[in-house]
Coordinates of C-alpha atoms in Angstrom, one line a residue:
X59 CA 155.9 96.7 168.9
X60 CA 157.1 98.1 165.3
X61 CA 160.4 97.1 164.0
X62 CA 161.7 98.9 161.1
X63 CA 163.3 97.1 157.7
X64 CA 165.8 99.1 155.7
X65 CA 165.0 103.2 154.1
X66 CA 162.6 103.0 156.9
X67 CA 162.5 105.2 159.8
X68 CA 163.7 103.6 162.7
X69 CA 161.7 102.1 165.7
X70 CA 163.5 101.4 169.1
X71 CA 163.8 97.2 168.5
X72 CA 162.6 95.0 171.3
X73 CA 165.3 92.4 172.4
X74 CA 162.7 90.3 172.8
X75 CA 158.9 89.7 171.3
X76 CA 156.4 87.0 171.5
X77 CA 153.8 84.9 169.9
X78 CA 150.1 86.8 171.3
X79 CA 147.3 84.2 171.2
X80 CA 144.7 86.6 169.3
X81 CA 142.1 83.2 168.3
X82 CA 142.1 80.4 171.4
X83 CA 139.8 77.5 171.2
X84 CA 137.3 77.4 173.8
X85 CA 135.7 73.6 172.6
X86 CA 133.8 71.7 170.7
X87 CA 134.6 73.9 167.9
X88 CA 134.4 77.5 169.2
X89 CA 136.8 79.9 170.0
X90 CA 137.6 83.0 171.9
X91 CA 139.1 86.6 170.0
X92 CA 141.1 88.4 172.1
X93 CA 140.3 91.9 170.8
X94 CA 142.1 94.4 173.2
X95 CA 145.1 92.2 172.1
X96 CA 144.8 92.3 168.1
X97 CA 143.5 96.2 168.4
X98 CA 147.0 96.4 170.3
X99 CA 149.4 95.0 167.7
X100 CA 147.1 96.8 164.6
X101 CA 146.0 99.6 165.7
X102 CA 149.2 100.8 166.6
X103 CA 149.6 104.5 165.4
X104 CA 153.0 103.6 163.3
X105 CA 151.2 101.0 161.5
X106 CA 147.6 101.3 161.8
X107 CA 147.7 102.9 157.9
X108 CA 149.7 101.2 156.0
X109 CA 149.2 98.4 153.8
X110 CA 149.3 94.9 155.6
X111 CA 150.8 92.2 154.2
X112 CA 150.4 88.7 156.5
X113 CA 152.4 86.0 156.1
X114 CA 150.5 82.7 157.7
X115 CA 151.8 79.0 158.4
X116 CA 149.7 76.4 158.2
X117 CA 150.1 72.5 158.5
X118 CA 150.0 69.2 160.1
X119 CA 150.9 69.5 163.4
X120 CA 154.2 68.8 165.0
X121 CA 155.7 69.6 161.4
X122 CA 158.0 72.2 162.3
X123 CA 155.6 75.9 161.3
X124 CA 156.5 77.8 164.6
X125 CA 160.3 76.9 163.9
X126 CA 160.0 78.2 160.5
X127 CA 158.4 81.3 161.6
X128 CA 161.4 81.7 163.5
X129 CA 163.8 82.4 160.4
X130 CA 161.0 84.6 159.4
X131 CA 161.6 86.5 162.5
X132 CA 165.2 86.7 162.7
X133 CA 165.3 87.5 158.8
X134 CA 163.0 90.9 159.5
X135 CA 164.8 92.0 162.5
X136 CA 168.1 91.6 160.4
X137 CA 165.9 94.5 157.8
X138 CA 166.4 92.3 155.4
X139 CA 169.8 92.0 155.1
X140 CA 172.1 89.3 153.5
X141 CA 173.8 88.5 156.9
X142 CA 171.0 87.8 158.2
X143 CA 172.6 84.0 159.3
X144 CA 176.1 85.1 160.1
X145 CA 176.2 84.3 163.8
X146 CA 175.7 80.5 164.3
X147 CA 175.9 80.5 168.2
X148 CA 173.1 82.6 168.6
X149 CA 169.6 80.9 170.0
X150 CA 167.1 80.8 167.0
X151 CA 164.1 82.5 169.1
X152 CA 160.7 83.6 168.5
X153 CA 157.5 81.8 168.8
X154 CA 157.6 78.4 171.3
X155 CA 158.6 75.4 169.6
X156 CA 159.8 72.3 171.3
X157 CA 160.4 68.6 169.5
X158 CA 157.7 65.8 170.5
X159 CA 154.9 64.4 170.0
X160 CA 152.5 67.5 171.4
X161 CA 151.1 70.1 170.0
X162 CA 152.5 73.6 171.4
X163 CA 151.0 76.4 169.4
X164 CA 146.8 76.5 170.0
X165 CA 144.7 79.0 168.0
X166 CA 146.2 81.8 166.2
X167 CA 149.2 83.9 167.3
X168 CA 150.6 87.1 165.7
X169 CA 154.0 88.0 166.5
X170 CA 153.7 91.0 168.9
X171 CA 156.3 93.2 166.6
X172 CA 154.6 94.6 162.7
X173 CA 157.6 95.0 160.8
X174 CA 158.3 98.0 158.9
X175 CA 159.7 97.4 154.8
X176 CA 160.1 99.7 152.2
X177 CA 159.5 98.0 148.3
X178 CA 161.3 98.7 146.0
X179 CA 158.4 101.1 144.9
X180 CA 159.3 103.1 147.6
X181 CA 155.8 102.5 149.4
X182 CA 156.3 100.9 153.3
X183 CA 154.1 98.2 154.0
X184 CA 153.9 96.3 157.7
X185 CA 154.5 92.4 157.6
X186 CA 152.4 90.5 160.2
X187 CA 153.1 86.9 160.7
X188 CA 150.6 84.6 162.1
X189 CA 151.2 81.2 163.1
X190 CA 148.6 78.5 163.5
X191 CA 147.4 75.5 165.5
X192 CA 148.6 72.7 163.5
X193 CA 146.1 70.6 162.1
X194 CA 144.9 67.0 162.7
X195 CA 146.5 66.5 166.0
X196 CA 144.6 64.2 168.9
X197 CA 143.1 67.4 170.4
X198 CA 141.5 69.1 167.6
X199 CA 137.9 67.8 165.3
X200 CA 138.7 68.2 161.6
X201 CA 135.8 71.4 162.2
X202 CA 138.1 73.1 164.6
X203 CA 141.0 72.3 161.9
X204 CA 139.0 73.4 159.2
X205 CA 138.0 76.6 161.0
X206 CA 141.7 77.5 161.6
X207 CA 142.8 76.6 158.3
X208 CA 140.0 78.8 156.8
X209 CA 140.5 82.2 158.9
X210 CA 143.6 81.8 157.9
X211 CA 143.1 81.4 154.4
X212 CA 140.8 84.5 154.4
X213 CA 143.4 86.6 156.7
X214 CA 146.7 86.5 154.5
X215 CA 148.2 87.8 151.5
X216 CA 150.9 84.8 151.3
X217 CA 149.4 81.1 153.1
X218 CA 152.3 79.1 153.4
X219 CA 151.3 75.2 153.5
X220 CA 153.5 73.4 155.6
X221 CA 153.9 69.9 154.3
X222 CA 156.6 66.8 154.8
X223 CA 158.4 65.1 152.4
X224 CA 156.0 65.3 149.5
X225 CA 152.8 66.8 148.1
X226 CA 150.8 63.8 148.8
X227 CA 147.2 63.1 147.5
X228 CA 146.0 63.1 151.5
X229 CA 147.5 67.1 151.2
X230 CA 145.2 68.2 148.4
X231 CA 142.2 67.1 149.7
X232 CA 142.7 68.8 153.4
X233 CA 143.9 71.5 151.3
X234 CA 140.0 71.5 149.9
X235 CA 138.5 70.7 152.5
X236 CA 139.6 73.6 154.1
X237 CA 139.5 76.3 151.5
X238 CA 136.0 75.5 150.9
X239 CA 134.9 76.9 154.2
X240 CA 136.6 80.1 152.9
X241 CA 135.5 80.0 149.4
X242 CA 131.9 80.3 150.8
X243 CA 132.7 84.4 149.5
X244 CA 133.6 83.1 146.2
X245 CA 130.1 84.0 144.8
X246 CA 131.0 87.7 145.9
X247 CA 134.2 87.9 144.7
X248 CA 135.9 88.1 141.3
X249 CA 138.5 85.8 140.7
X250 CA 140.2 83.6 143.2
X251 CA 139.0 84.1 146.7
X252 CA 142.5 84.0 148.1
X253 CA 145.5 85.2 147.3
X254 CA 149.1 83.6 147.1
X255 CA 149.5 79.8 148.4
X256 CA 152.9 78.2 148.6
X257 CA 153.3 74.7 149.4
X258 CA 156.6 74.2 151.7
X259 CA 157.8 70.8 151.3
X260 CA 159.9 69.7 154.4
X261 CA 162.9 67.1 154.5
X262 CA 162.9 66.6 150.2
X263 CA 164.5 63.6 150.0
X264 CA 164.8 63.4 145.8
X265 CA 166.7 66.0 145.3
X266 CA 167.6 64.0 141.9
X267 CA 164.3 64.4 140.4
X268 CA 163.7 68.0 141.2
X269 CA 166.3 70.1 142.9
X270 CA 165.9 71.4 146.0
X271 CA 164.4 75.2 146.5
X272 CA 161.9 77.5 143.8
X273 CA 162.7 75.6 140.8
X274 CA 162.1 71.9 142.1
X275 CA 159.4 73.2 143.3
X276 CA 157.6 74.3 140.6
X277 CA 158.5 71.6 138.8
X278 CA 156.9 68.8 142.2
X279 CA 154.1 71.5 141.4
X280 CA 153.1 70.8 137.9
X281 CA 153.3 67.3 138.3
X282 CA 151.2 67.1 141.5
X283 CA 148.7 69.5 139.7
X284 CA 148.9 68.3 136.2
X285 CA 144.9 67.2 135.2
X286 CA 144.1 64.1 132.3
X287 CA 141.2 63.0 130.3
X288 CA 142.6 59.5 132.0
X289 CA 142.3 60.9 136.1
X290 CA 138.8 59.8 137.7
X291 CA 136.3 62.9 137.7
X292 CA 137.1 63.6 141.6
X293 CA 141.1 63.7 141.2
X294 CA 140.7 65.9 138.0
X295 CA 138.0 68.4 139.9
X296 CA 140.2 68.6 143.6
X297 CA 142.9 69.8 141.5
X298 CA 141.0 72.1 139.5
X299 CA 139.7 73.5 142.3
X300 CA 142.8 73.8 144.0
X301 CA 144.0 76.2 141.0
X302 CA 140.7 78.7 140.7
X303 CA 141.0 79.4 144.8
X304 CA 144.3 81.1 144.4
X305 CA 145.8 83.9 142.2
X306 CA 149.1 82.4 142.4
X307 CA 150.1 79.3 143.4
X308 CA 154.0 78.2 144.2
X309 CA 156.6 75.1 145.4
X310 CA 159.0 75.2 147.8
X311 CA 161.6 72.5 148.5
X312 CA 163.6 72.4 151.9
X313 CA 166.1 70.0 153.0
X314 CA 166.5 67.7 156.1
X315 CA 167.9 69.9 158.6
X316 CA 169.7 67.7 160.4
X317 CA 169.1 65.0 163.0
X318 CA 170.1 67.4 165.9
X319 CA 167.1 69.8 165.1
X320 CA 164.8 66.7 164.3
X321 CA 165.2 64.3 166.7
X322 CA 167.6 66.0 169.7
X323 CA 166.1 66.5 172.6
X324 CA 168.3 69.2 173.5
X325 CA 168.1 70.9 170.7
X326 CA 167.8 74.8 172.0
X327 CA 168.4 76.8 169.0
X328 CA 171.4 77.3 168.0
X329 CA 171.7 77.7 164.0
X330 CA 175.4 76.5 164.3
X331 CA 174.0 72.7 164.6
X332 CA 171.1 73.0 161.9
X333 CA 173.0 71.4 158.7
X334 CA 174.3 73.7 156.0
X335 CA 172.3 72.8 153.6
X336 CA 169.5 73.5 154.8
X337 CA 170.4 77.1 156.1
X338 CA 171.4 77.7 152.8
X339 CA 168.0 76.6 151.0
X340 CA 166.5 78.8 154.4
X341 CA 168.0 82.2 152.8
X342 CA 166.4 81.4 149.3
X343 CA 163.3 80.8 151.2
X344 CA 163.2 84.5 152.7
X345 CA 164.2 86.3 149.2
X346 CA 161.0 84.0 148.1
X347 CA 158.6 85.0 150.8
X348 CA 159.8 88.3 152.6
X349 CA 162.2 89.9 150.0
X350 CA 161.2 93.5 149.4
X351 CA 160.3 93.6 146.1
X352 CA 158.4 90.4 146.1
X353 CA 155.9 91.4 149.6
X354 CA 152.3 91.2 148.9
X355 CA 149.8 93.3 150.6
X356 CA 146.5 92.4 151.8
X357 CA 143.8 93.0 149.0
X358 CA 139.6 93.0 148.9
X359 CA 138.7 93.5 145.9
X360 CA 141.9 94.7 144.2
X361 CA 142.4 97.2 146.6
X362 CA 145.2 97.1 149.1
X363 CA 144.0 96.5 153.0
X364 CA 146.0 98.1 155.8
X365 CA 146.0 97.1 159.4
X366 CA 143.9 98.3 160.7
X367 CA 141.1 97.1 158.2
X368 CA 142.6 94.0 159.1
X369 CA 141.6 94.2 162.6
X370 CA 137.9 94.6 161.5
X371 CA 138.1 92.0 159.2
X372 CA 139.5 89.7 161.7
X373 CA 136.8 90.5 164.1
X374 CA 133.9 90.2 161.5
X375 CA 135.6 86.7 160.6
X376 CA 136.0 85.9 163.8
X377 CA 132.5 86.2 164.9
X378 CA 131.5 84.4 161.9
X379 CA 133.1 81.3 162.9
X380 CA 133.1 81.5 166.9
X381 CA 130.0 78.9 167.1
X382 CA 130.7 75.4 167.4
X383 CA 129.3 75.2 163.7
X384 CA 130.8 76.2 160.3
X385 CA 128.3 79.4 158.2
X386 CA 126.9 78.6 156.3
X387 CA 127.4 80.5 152.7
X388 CA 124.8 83.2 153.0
X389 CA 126.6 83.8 157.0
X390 CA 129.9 84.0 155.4
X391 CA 128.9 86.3 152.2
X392 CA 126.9 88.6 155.0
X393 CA 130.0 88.6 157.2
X394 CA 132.4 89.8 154.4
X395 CA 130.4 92.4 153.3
X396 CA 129.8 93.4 156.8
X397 CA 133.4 94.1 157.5
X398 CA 134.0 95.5 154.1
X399 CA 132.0 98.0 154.7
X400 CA 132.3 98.8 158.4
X401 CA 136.1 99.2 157.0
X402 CA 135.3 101.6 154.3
X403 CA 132.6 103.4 156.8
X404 CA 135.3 103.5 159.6
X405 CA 138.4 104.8 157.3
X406 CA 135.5 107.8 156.1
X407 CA 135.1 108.5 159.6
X408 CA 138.6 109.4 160.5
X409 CA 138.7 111.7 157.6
X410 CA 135.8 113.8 158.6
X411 CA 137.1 114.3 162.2
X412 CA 141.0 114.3 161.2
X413 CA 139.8 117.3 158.9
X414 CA 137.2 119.0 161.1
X415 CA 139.6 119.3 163.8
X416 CA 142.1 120.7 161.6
X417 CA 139.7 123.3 160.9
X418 CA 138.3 123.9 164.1
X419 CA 142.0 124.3 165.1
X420 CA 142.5 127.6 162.9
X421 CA 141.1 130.6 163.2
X422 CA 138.3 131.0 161.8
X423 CA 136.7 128.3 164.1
X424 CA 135.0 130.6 165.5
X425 CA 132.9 131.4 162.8
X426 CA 129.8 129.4 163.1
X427 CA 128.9 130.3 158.9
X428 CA 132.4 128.8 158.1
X429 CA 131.4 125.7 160.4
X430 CA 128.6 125.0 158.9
X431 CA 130.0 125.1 155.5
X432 CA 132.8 123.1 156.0
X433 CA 130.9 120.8 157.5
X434 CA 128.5 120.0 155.2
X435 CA 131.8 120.3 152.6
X436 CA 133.7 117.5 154.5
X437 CA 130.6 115.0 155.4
X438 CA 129.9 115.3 151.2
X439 CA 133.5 114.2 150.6
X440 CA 133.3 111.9 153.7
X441 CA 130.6 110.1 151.5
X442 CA 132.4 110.3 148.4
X443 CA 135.6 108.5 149.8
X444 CA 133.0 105.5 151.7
X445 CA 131.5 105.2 148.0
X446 CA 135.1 105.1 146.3
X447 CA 135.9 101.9 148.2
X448 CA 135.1 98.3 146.0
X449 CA 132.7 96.8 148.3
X450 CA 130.9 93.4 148.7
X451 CA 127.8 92.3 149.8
X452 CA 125.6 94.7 146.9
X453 CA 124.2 98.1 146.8
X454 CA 121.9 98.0 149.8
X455 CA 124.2 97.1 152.3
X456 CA 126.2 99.7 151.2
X457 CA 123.0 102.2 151.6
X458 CA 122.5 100.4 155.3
X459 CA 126.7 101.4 155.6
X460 CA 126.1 105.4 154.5
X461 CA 123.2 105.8 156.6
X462 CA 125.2 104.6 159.3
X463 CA 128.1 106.7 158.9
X464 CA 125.6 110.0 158.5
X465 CA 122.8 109.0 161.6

């Protein structure tokens, strides 16, 4: 399903979507992809193009991610508008959430509807959101945690760290944990393997030290990052880190939201009984996260990926981690390049056959001298465009790739 944001053309919107496993765990550490459903949601011929930017929750478990997804949801659907929360006896729906002591969401879902947004650069970009098995719980070994955390790492543009009450020491270190499965590309890659991490910190409780929303935050941030010739070796390295797996890193503060959201049992919904406050902190979150001008796309290498890149990236990761055993560093650097190039190989492809057929559509397709000629014309510049694309994984894979492409 594609839902269109504002200055974009307009989709027929669903009245309802859903949460599609795409990643289920099958045990003991491996897990199942559900292809036909993630070539479904990307592959989709309104999106399939454009630049892909994936917003991903992650967390403890039972902290609340689905939930917050949900504003993410209605926020999109609204395209972005500032009324987006004007009706407060309407159900707050979108991927299953329930209060308890249980675990709901298993794996990875993607919301079944890509959402259309034009920046401000006039460029329309499709905004994926992916919601994940929360971490930790009594079902799940800290390798199955690890694995989820990781893909996800790998997958998005923005990771959004799902935390309660404070950035604890216990919170940077699964935070390492984790991202070191992903940095296993690091030697690969320039820079920081990962792209934007924001920790969310759930029911602040001192707002009197640092103010609640972007500029508490940051300040929680510095303080929980800070490094000193006085910290132990191991405190002063988990932080640093921390810093070099990310391009940017941000703070979030969020309110209690009220004891009929956190402890009712009843609670369905309904954003007329979530406290004010935290509704309020809620709208600051999306202009944060989901505002126009401040989406990020997907990137490899600098270069912007679009969905359906993503789908082969997701596969290639996938398979990398489906065992009941984390890669090792040369797997993971093999993988990577792997779906780098089958991206770049893939994305050639289509232009050699969009542009033959155009050809063979005209009249002159008749013409076997013009068809050889602008055949061997278009499989040069299907060659070129493969060798334009920033690749990892070094020069002979990328031979292995061309040959490919050309056999």
């Amino acid at each position: 399903m594609v839902h269109s944001c504002p200055q974009c053309e307009m989709a027929e919107t669903p009245s309802f979507g859903r949460g599609v496993a795409v990643l289920t765990p099958k045990g003991k550490g491996s897990f199942k992809l559900d292809v036909s459903a993630l070539e479904e949601l990307l592959l989709a011929d309104k999106v399939k193009n454009k630049p892909v930017v994936v917003v991903s929750v992650v967390g403890i478990f039972r902290k609340g991610k689905s939930f917050l997804l949900n504003f993410f949801i209605r926020y999109l659907r609204s395209r972005c508008q500032s009324d987006w929360l004007n009706e407060p006896n309407t159900v707050h729906d979108g991927f299953v959430w329930r209060g308890g002591s249980e675990r709901e969401t298993q794996g990875i879902l993607l919301w079944n509807e890509v959402f259309l947004v034009v920046t401000p650069q006039g460029k329309e970009v499709a905004v994926v959101l992916m919601d994940t098995q929360g971490t930790f719980d009594r079902k799940s070994t800290t390798t199955e945690s690890a694995k989820i955390f990781s893909l996800s790492a790998l997958l998005s543009s923005v990771l959004i760290y799902n935390i309660s009450q404070n950035i604890g020491e216990d919170d940077l270190q699964h935070l390492q944990l984790f991202c070191d499965y992903g940095c296993l590309v690091k030697k690969d890659v320039i820079g920081a393997p990962f792209q934007k991490l924001l920790f969310l910190v759930r029911d602040w409780s001192y707002p009197y030290e640092f103010e609640y929303g972007e500029k508490g935050g940051k300040q929680l941030l510095t303080k929980a990052l800070q490094t000193s010739d006085e910290q132990e070796e191991q405190l002063r390295k988990l932080r640093e880190d921390i810093r070099s797996s990310f391009e940017e890193i941000a703070c979030f503060l969020l309110p209690y939201p009220g004891s009929q959201v956190a402890t009712g049992p009843e609670y369905k919904g309904l954003l007329g009984e979530i406290d004010s406050s935290f509704l309020k902190h809620m709208e600051q979150l999306m202009l944060t996260v989901l505002h126009p001008r401040n989406l990020q796309p997907k990137r490899v290498k600098s270069v912007p990926v679009t969905c359906a890149q993503l789908c082969t990236y997701f596969q290639v990761y996938a398979e990398a981690f489906k065992s009941g055993e984390i890669p090792d560093a040369k797997t993971m650097r093999e993988a990577t390049g792997a779906a780098n190039n089958l991206s770049a190989l893939t994305d050639a492809l289509n232009f050699y056959v969009h542009e033959m057929n155009q050809f063979c559509s005209g009249t002159r397709s008749q013409d076997e001298a013009n068809l050889s000629v602008t055949h061997r014309m278009l499989r040069d510049a299907a060659v070129q465009k493969f060798y334009s694309v920033p690749k990892l994984g070094g020069k002979d894979l990328e031979e292995t790739y061309k040959e490919r492409m050309l056999a």
